[in-house]
Amino acid sequence: MAGSPGDPVAVAWAERTMKELSLADVHTEPVTVRRWERGDESAQIVAPVPQRLVVTALGGSGGTGARGVEGDVVEVASLADLEKLPPDSARGKIVFLDAPTRRARDGSGYGEGARGRYRGPGIAKKLGAVALLLRSLGTDHDRLAHTGAMAADDHPLPAAALSVPDAELLHRVLDEKKTARVRLVLGAHTSGEARSANVIGEVTGRERPLEIVLVGAHLDSWDLGEGAIDDGAGVGIALETARVISALPTRPRRTLRVVLFANEEHGLDGAHAYATVHGQEALKHVVAMEADFGADAVYAVRWLGDLATRDRFVALARLLAPLDVERDDAPGGGGADVSPLRELGVPILDLRQDGSRYFDVHHTANDTVDKIDPGVYASAAAAFATAAWAAADMEGDFGRVEETSRKSKDW
Ligand SMILES: [Zn+2]
């Protein structure tokens, strides 16, 4: 996790690994991150029936103090319902945002829920709540809670995710008994800032070395698991892309740049730092790709660029067909780390990995390397490498993203 003792170890590993792969211009660029620690955490229903609950603090959550907070539970089924609660209706209470995460290959169910995780605690705080409990953004029924960032706040509300079975349990208690009182202890706290770094390495282009095809992933993870699928898998895909392209007898025309971003999870600090430092060379970035969706297969490719250059995308997508990747003409989005570049007009190649299983383990203690199927994972890396090579070697480029398509979704 960003700012943890493991962070500089990961940075050093990435730099060393890029050098072992003989990448060019391997270096780090400093990124300041805020440090947040989870501490001890526990929760239980105290009335009408005592029951321990499995919880984990949301990233950035406030702490409760050792004695914890206790309150009656006010359940809402959606962020929209939370926003509609009358003033004072949650004063002194614990808001329970209970929205299930829909399983979808494209991960769209998570996107809907993430807005609630991000904004819910701030809204509950305004309503006078003492804490927020969130049904985990997860498609599993394991008794593990899924963490993830909430919006930054100088005085954050204590906010925690419940495991999905515990959220369903609490819902049933409220349904049958019409009341539930919960006690929550969170040791979460911020502890200043720390230095981290983006780690960058390149395969130099043979004809136009100043033009860049960027492949990104993020070096940090949440603290609960190993971060194998989020985003160790993406780091592996980006490095493998560089490895296979540099091993080819002929380098592509343009430079391939691998960027392993600092602190995606808890503030997107590395992405913002990169866009600040490299903003002036935004025009040199021909396209950006990001691997941050686990280790499952790429099933589709989308694109975002100047519509006049669409033929080039069609030609590129054809190269991916043997890998069972279909062309999807919906506009590409790209991941969080490339969003500041998109805002500068940099085109996006959006390789869509199958996210059907991803949110079973995402941001939990279950995010461990045994979840990765090596064969399927290799096929995902092959798709990224093929697309990166094609973009780096094509004659023309994708122009710039049109003004109206540059902005990220407003959370
Ligand atoms: Zn991620």
Short mmCIF file of C-alpha atoms and ligand atoms in Angstrom, two decimals:
data_model
loop_
_atom_site.label_atom_id
_atom_site.label_comp_id
_atom_site.label_asym_id
_atom_site.label_seq_id
_atom_site.Cartn_x
_atom_site.Cartn_y
_atom_site.Cartn_z
CA MET A 1 0.00 0.00 0.00
CA ALA A 2 1.20 3.52 -0.77
CA GLY A 3 3.23 4.91 2.11
CA SER A 4 3.69 1.49 3.74
CA PRO A 5 7.09 -0.13 4.35
CA GLY A 6 6.38 -2.27 1.27
CA ASP A 7 6.08 0.75 -1.02
CA PRO A 8 9.80 1.57 -1.43
CA VAL A 9 10.50 -2.17 -1.71
CA ALA A 10 8.11 -2.35 -4.67
CA VAL A 11 9.68 0.71 -6.27
CA ALA A 12 13.17 -0.80 -5.94
CA TRP A 13 11.92 -4.13 -7.32
CA ALA A 14 10.33 -2.45 -10.32
CA GLU A 15 13.45 -0.45 -11.12
CA ARG A 16 15.67 -3.51 -10.79
CA THR A 17 13.32 -5.65 -12.90
CA MET A 18 13.17 -3.08 -15.69
CA LYS A 19 16.98 -2.99 -15.74
CA GLU A 20 17.13 -6.78 -15.85
CA LEU A 21 14.81 -6.62 -18.85
CA SER A 22 17.32 -4.21 -20.45
CA LEU A 23 14.77 -1.42 -20.79
CA ALA A 24 16.19 2.01 -21.67
CA ASP A 25 16.14 5.14 -19.51
CA VAL A 26 14.95 3.28 -16.40
CA HIS A 27 14.27 5.82 -13.67
CA THR A 28 11.93 6.86 -10.90
CA GLU A 29 10.00 10.09 -10.56
CA PRO A 30 9.04 11.20 -7.03
CA VAL A 31 5.43 11.13 -5.89
CA THR A 32 4.16 12.34 -2.52
CA VAL A 33 1.45 10.13 -1.01
CA ARG A 34 -0.59 10.42 2.13
CA ARG A 35 -0.13 7.62 4.58
CA TRP A 36 -3.20 5.95 6.03
CA GLU A 37 -3.25 2.97 8.35
CA ARG A 38 -6.06 0.61 9.11
CA GLY A 39 -5.41 -0.34 12.72
CA ASP A 40 -7.65 -2.81 14.52
CA GLU A 41 -11.25 -3.08 13.44
CA SER A 42 -14.33 -4.88 14.68
CA ALA A 43 -18.10 -4.59 14.64
CA GLN A 44 -21.08 -6.32 16.11
CA ILE A 45 -24.81 -6.10 16.30
CA VAL A 46 -25.51 -5.43 19.98
CA ALA A 47 -29.32 -5.52 19.81
CA PRO A 48 -31.79 -7.06 19.24
CA VAL A 49 -29.57 -10.12 18.68
CA PRO A 50 -25.85 -10.12 19.38
CA GLN A 51 -23.82 -11.03 16.33
CA ARG A 52 -20.25 -10.33 15.28
CA LEU A 53 -19.86 -8.72 11.87
CA VAL A 54 -16.93 -8.92 9.46
CA VAL A 55 -15.91 -5.39 8.51
CA THR A 56 -12.97 -3.53 7.06
CA ALA A 57 -12.43 0.22 7.00
CA LEU A 58 -12.73 2.10 3.73
CA GLY A 59 -9.48 3.71 2.64
CA GLY A 60 -9.30 7.16 4.20
CA SER A 61 -11.84 6.35 6.90
CA GLY A 62 -11.69 8.14 10.21
CA GLY A 63 -11.18 6.21 13.43
CA THR A 64 -13.68 5.72 16.19
CA GLY A 65 -11.32 5.82 19.16
CA ALA A 66 -10.72 2.69 21.20
CA ARG A 67 -14.20 2.71 22.70
CA GLY A 68 -15.85 2.77 19.28
CA VAL A 69 -19.17 4.23 18.25
CA GLU A 70 -22.60 2.76 18.69
CA GLY A 71 -25.85 3.67 17.01
CA ASP A 72 -29.14 2.51 15.60
CA VAL A 73 -28.91 1.53 11.96
CA VAL A 74 -30.61 3.44 9.15
CA GLU A 75 -30.62 1.35 6.00
CA VAL A 76 -30.74 2.81 2.50
CA ALA A 77 -30.79 0.82 -0.73
CA SER A 78 -28.81 3.22 -2.89
CA LEU A 79 -26.73 6.37 -2.98
CA ALA A 80 -29.74 8.15 -4.45
CA ASP A 81 -31.83 7.11 -1.43
CA LEU A 82 -29.09 8.29 0.90
CA GLU A 83 -29.10 11.68 -0.80
CA LYS A 84 -32.87 11.87 -0.29
CA LEU A 85 -32.79 11.29 3.49
CA PRO A 86 -34.20 14.31 5.32
CA PRO A 87 -31.81 16.40 7.43
CA ASP A 88 -31.25 14.97 10.93
CA SER A 89 -32.84 11.62 10.05
CA ALA A 90 -29.49 9.91 10.63
CA ARG A 91 -28.24 12.07 13.52
CA GLY A 92 -26.38 9.92 16.03
CA LYS A 93 -27.05 6.83 13.93
CA ILE A 94 -25.13 4.48 11.67
CA VAL A 95 -26.03 4.69 7.99
CA PHE A 96 -26.05 1.31 6.21
CA LEU A 97 -25.74 1.65 2.45
CA ASP A 98 -26.93 -1.72 1.21
CA ALA A 99 -26.62 -1.88 -2.57
CA PRO A 100 -25.62 -5.22 -4.14
CA THR A 101 -22.89 -5.31 -6.77
CA ARG A 102 -24.06 -6.66 -10.10
CA ARG A 103 -21.81 -9.26 -11.74
CA ALA A 104 -20.86 -8.17 -15.25
CA ARG A 105 -18.12 -9.11 -17.68
CA ASP A 106 -17.26 -5.46 -18.19
CA GLY A 107 -17.26 -4.65 -14.47
CA SER A 108 -20.01 -2.07 -14.86
CA GLY A 109 -21.71 -3.18 -11.61
CA TYR A 110 -18.67 -2.03 -9.69
CA GLY A 111 -18.68 1.39 -11.29
CA GLU A 112 -22.22 1.98 -10.09
CA GLY A 113 -21.41 0.96 -6.52
CA ALA A 114 -18.08 2.75 -6.31
CA ARG A 115 -19.80 6.12 -6.42
CA GLY A 116 -21.63 5.19 -3.21
CA ARG A 117 -18.43 4.07 -1.52
CA TYR A 118 -16.69 7.26 -2.57
CA ARG A 119 -19.38 9.79 -1.75
CA GLY A 120 -21.52 7.98 0.82
CA PRO A 121 -19.43 8.73 3.93
CA GLY A 122 -19.41 12.48 3.24
CA ILE A 123 -23.17 12.55 2.77
CA ALA A 124 -23.77 10.49 5.93
CA LYS A 125 -21.52 12.86 7.86
CA LYS A 126 -23.58 15.84 6.72
CA LEU A 127 -26.69 14.03 7.95
CA GLY A 128 -25.15 13.78 11.41
CA ALA A 129 -24.42 10.03 11.30
CA VAL A 130 -21.70 8.64 13.60
CA ALA A 131 -20.54 6.08 11.03
CA LEU A 132 -21.31 4.50 7.69
CA LEU A 133 -21.46 0.80 6.90
CA LEU A 134 -21.37 -0.20 3.26
CA ARG A 135 -22.35 -3.52 1.76
CA SER A 136 -19.01 -4.57 0.22
CA LEU A 137 -18.56 -3.83 -3.45
CA GLY A 138 -18.13 -7.49 -4.22
CA THR A 139 -19.79 -10.18 -6.30
CA ASP A 140 -18.77 -12.99 -3.92
CA HIS A 141 -20.38 -14.44 -0.83
CA ASP A 142 -17.15 -14.97 1.04
CA ARG A 143 -17.07 -13.69 4.57
CA LEU A 144 -14.44 -11.12 3.71
CA ALA A 145 -14.98 -7.40 3.34
CA HIS A 146 -13.81 -5.35 0.36
CA THR A 147 -12.01 -2.10 1.07
CA GLY A 148 -11.55 0.80 -1.37
CA ALA A 149 -11.21 4.54 -1.29
CA MET A 150 -13.71 7.03 0.00
CA ALA A 151 -13.44 10.72 -0.84
CA ALA A 152 -10.73 12.57 1.06
CA ASP A 153 -11.94 14.61 4.00
CA ASP A 154 -10.03 16.53 6.68
CA HIS A 155 -12.27 15.01 9.33
CA PRO A 156 -13.47 11.78 7.75
CA LEU A 157 -16.42 9.82 9.09
CA PRO A 158 -15.63 6.30 10.34
CA ALA A 159 -16.71 4.17 7.38
CA ALA A 160 -16.39 0.45 6.83
CA ALA A 161 -17.43 -2.22 4.38
CA LEU A 162 -19.38 -5.24 5.63
CA SER A 163 -18.74 -8.62 4.05
CA VAL A 164 -21.61 -9.50 1.72
CA PRO A 165 -23.00 -12.26 4.02
CA ASP A 166 -22.90 -9.84 6.96
CA ALA A 167 -24.66 -7.13 4.97
CA GLU A 168 -27.39 -9.65 4.13
CA LEU A 169 -27.56 -10.68 7.78
CA LEU A 170 -27.95 -7.10 8.96
CA HIS A 171 -30.59 -6.52 6.31
CA ARG A 172 -32.57 -9.56 7.54
CA VAL A 173 -32.39 -8.39 11.14
CA LEU A 174 -33.70 -4.97 10.15
CA ASP A 175 -36.37 -6.60 8.02
CA GLU A 176 -37.65 -8.85 10.80
CA LYS A 177 -37.03 -6.81 13.96
CA LYS A 178 -37.37 -3.33 12.42
CA THR A 179 -34.40 -2.16 14.47
CA ALA A 180 -30.74 -2.96 14.92
CA ARG A 181 -28.05 -1.39 17.03
CA VAL A 182 -24.43 -1.76 15.92
CA ARG A 183 -21.14 -1.08 17.62
CA LEU A 184 -18.12 -0.28 15.46
CA VAL A 185 -14.47 0.07 16.42
CA LEU A 186 -12.07 1.36 13.76
CA GLY A 187 -8.43 2.13 14.46
CA ALA A 188 -8.06 3.84 11.09
CA HIS A 189 -5.93 6.96 11.01
CA THR A 190 -3.80 9.06 8.71
CA SER A 191 -0.17 9.51 9.62
CA GLY A 192 1.33 12.22 7.46
CA GLU A 193 2.92 11.92 4.05
CA ALA A 194 5.41 9.57 2.49
CA ARG A 195 7.61 9.55 -0.59
CA SER A 196 6.80 7.08 -3.30
CA ALA A 197 7.66 7.04 -7.00
CA ASN A 198 6.47 6.28 -10.50
CA VAL A 199 8.84 3.81 -12.13
CA ILE A 200 9.48 4.26 -15.84
CA GLY A 201 11.37 2.32 -18.50
CA GLU A 202 11.33 2.25 -22.29
CA VAL A 203 11.93 0.27 -25.44
CA THR A 204 13.37 2.93 -27.72
CA GLY A 205 11.66 3.30 -31.09
CA ARG A 206 13.75 2.76 -34.25
CA GLU A 207 12.40 5.70 -36.31
CA ARG A 208 10.49 8.11 -34.08
CA PRO A 209 11.94 7.60 -30.62
CA LEU A 210 10.32 10.76 -29.25
CA GLU A 211 6.82 9.45 -29.98
CA ILE A 212 5.45 7.38 -27.13
CA VAL A 213 3.08 4.47 -26.75
CA LEU A 214 2.45 4.26 -23.02
CA VAL A 215 1.52 1.07 -21.19
CA GLY A 216 0.64 1.67 -17.56
CA ALA A 217 -0.25 -0.28 -14.44
CA HIS A 218 -0.08 0.60 -10.76
CA LEU A 219 2.55 -0.51 -8.29
CA ASP A 220 0.49 -0.06 -5.12
CA SER A 221 -2.30 -2.24 -3.79
CA TRP A 222 -4.61 -2.27 -0.80
CA ASP A 223 -3.21 -3.67 2.40
CA LEU A 224 -5.51 -6.66 2.97
CA GLY A 225 -4.20 -9.14 0.40
CA GLU A 226 -1.13 -9.50 -1.78
CA GLY A 227 -2.46 -7.22 -4.50
CA ALA A 228 -1.92 -10.05 -6.97
CA ILE A 229 -4.81 -9.21 -9.28
CA ASP A 230 -4.93 -5.52 -8.33
CA ASP A 231 -2.55 -4.67 -9.65
CA GLY A 232 0.34 -7.10 -9.61
CA ALA A 233 -1.23 -8.70 -12.67
CA GLY A 234 -1.24 -5.39 -14.53
CA VAL A 235 2.37 -4.71 -13.60
CA GLY A 236 3.25 -8.12 -15.04
CA ILE A 237 1.31 -7.43 -18.24
CA ALA A 238 3.05 -4.07 -18.76
CA LEU A 239 6.51 -5.53 -18.13
CA GLU A 240 5.81 -8.56 -20.32
CA THR A 241 4.67 -6.24 -23.10
CA ALA A 242 8.04 -4.47 -22.94
CA ARG A 243 9.94 -7.75 -22.67
CA VAL A 244 8.45 -9.40 -25.76
CA ILE A 245 8.66 -6.24 -27.87
CA SER A 246 12.29 -5.62 -26.93
CA ALA A 247 13.07 -9.25 -27.81
CA LEU A 248 11.80 -8.87 -31.39
CA PRO A 249 14.41 -8.70 -34.18
CA THR A 250 13.03 -5.28 -35.23
CA ARG A 251 12.03 -2.57 -32.83
CA PRO A 252 8.77 -0.75 -33.56
CA ARG A 253 8.96 2.76 -35.06
CA ARG A 254 7.94 4.50 -31.85
CA THR A 255 9.08 4.21 -28.26
CA LEU A 256 7.19 1.95 -25.88
CA ARG A 257 7.11 3.48 -22.40
CA VAL A 258 6.11 1.41 -19.38
CA VAL A 259 4.90 3.49 -16.44
CA LEU A 260 4.26 1.80 -13.10
CA PHE A 261 2.23 4.38 -11.25
CA ALA A 262 2.41 5.13 -7.53
CA ASN A 263 -0.69 5.15 -5.36
CA GLU A 264 -3.57 4.57 -7.74
CA GLU A 265 -5.77 3.20 -5.01
CA HIS A 266 -5.72 6.00 -2.54
CA GLY A 267 -5.55 9.24 -4.45
CA LEU A 268 -4.25 8.62 -7.98
CA ASP A 269 -1.13 10.54 -6.96
CA GLY A 270 1.21 8.87 -9.43
CA ALA A 271 -1.10 9.53 -12.37
CA HIS A 272 -1.43 13.21 -11.48
CA ALA A 273 2.32 13.55 -10.92
CA TYR A 274 3.02 11.96 -14.31
CA ALA A 275 0.57 14.26 -16.10
CA THR A 276 2.12 17.28 -14.39
CA VAL A 277 5.72 16.35 -15.19
CA HIS A 278 4.98 15.11 -18.72
CA GLY A 279 2.11 17.44 -19.61
CA GLN A 280 4.25 19.35 -22.10
CA GLU A 281 5.01 16.18 -24.01
CA ALA A 282 1.35 15.13 -24.08
CA LEU A 283 1.39 15.66 -27.85
CA LYS A 284 4.21 13.12 -28.09
CA HIS A 285 2.01 10.48 -26.47
CA VAL A 286 0.49 8.71 -29.44
CA VAL A 287 -1.68 6.44 -27.34
CA ALA A 288 -2.01 5.25 -23.74
CA MET A 289 -3.03 1.80 -22.50
CA GLU A 290 -3.56 0.59 -18.96
CA ALA A 291 -3.61 -2.87 -17.38
CA ASP A 292 -5.64 -2.66 -14.18
CA PHE A 293 -8.35 -5.27 -14.42
CA GLY A 294 -6.82 -8.48 -13.18
CA ALA A 295 -5.37 -11.48 -14.95
CA ASP A 296 -8.25 -12.79 -17.01
CA ALA A 297 -8.48 -12.79 -20.79
CA VAL A 298 -8.89 -9.74 -22.99
CA TYR A 299 -12.18 -10.19 -24.86
CA ALA A 300 -12.61 -6.84 -26.62
CA VAL A 301 -10.74 -3.74 -27.67
CA ARG A 302 -12.14 -0.23 -27.66
CA TRP A 303 -10.53 2.96 -28.73
CA LEU A 304 -10.78 6.68 -28.19
CA GLY A 305 -9.16 9.09 -30.62
CA ASP A 306 -9.80 11.37 -33.58
CA LEU A 307 -12.71 9.75 -35.40
CA ALA A 308 -11.01 10.55 -38.73
CA THR A 309 -8.36 7.94 -37.85
CA ARG A 310 -10.81 5.12 -37.18
CA ASP A 311 -9.48 2.99 -40.05
CA ARG A 312 -6.23 2.66 -38.16
CA PHE A 313 -8.05 1.33 -35.13
CA VAL A 314 -9.96 -1.14 -37.30
CA ALA A 315 -6.68 -2.40 -38.76
CA LEU A 316 -5.13 -2.72 -35.32
CA ALA A 317 -8.14 -4.56 -33.92
CA ARG A 318 -7.87 -7.09 -36.78
CA LEU A 319 -4.48 -8.16 -35.41
CA LEU A 320 -6.13 -9.10 -32.13
CA ALA A 321 -8.78 -11.35 -33.66
CA PRO A 322 -6.61 -14.51 -33.48
CA LEU A 323 -6.46 -13.96 -29.71
CA ASP A 324 -10.28 -13.98 -29.55
CA VAL A 325 -10.40 -10.25 -28.96
CA GLU A 326 -13.27 -8.58 -30.76
CA ARG A 327 -13.50 -5.00 -31.90
CA ASP A 328 -15.97 -3.01 -29.82
CA ASP A 329 -16.96 0.30 -31.35
CA ALA A 330 -18.15 1.85 -28.09
CA PRO A 331 -15.77 4.65 -27.06
CA GLY A 332 -12.82 3.45 -24.98
CA GLY A 333 -12.35 4.78 -21.49
CA GLY A 334 -9.04 3.47 -20.24
CA GLY A 335 -8.33 3.09 -16.56
CA ALA A 336 -7.89 5.58 -13.77
CA ASP A 337 -4.15 6.08 -14.21
CA VAL A 338 -4.41 7.18 -17.84
CA SER A 339 -7.40 9.47 -17.22
CA PRO A 340 -5.25 12.61 -16.65
CA LEU A 341 -3.58 11.91 -20.01
CA ARG A 342 -6.93 11.49 -21.71
CA GLU A 343 -7.91 14.88 -20.32
CA LEU A 344 -4.86 16.25 -22.15
CA GLY A 345 -6.18 14.71 -25.38
CA VAL A 346 -4.03 11.56 -25.48
CA PRO A 347 -5.84 8.76 -27.37
CA ILE A 348 -6.68 5.57 -25.52
CA LEU A 349 -6.49 1.91 -26.48
CA ASP A 350 -8.78 0.13 -24.07
CA LEU A 351 -8.19 -3.62 -23.84
CA ARG A 352 -11.18 -5.03 -22.01
CA GLN A 353 -10.37 -7.95 -19.73
CA ASP A 354 -13.06 -10.32 -18.54
CA GLY A 355 -14.12 -8.94 -15.18
CA SER A 356 -16.71 -11.62 -14.36
CA ARG A 357 -14.63 -12.98 -11.46
CA TYR A 358 -12.59 -9.90 -10.70
CA PHE A 359 -14.88 -8.41 -8.07
CA ASP A 360 -15.06 -11.67 -6.12
CA VAL A 361 -11.64 -11.01 -4.64
CA HIS A 362 -10.89 -7.38 -5.54
CA HIS A 363 -9.68 -5.30 -2.56
CA THR A 364 -9.94 -8.23 -0.14
CA ALA A 365 -7.58 -10.49 1.77
CA ASN A 366 -8.37 -13.01 -0.97
CA ASP A 367 -6.42 -11.06 -3.59
CA THR A 368 -3.58 -13.57 -3.69
CA VAL A 369 -1.58 -15.03 -6.52
CA ASP A 370 -3.31 -18.43 -6.53
CA LYS A 371 -6.30 -16.68 -8.17
CA ILE A 372 -4.30 -16.23 -11.37
CA ASP A 373 -4.51 -18.85 -14.12
CA PRO A 374 -1.09 -18.65 -15.80
CA GLY A 375 -2.31 -19.69 -19.25
CA VAL A 376 -5.19 -17.23 -19.37
CA TYR A 377 -2.95 -14.54 -17.93
CA ALA A 378 -0.37 -15.13 -20.66
CA SER A 379 -3.06 -14.64 -23.28
CA ALA A 380 -3.99 -11.27 -21.74
CA ALA A 381 -0.35 -10.19 -21.85
CA ALA A 382 -0.15 -11.33 -25.48
CA ALA A 383 -3.10 -9.11 -26.38
CA PHE A 384 -1.52 -6.09 -24.71
CA ALA A 385 1.82 -6.76 -26.38
CA THR A 386 0.19 -7.13 -29.80
CA ALA A 387 -1.80 -3.92 -29.47
CA ALA A 388 1.17 -1.98 -28.10
CA TRP A 389 3.43 -3.21 -30.87
CA ALA A 390 0.87 -2.33 -33.55
CA ALA A 391 0.32 1.17 -32.16
CA ALA A 392 4.05 1.75 -31.86
CA ASP A 393 4.74 0.58 -35.38
CA MET A 394 1.80 1.96 -37.40
CA GLU A 395 2.46 4.64 -40.04
CA GLY A 396 0.01 7.29 -38.87
CA ASP A 397 -1.42 8.03 -35.46
CA PHE A 398 -4.81 8.47 -33.77
CA GLY A 399 -4.80 12.28 -33.65
CA ARG A 400 -6.17 13.74 -30.41
CA VAL A 401 -9.23 12.89 -28.36
CA GLU A 402 -11.99 15.36 -29.06
CA GLU A 403 -12.57 17.97 -26.35
CA THR A 404 -16.01 16.60 -25.39
CA SER A 405 -14.68 13.07 -24.76
CA ARG A 406 -11.75 13.99 -22.55
CA LYS A 407 -13.40 14.32 -19.17
CA SER A 408 -13.70 11.46 -16.73
CA LYS A 409 -16.99 10.47 -15.20
CA ASP A 410 -17.95 12.91 -12.50
CA TRP A 411 -18.02 11.20 -9.11
ZN ZN B 1 -6.23 -1.29 -9.52
#
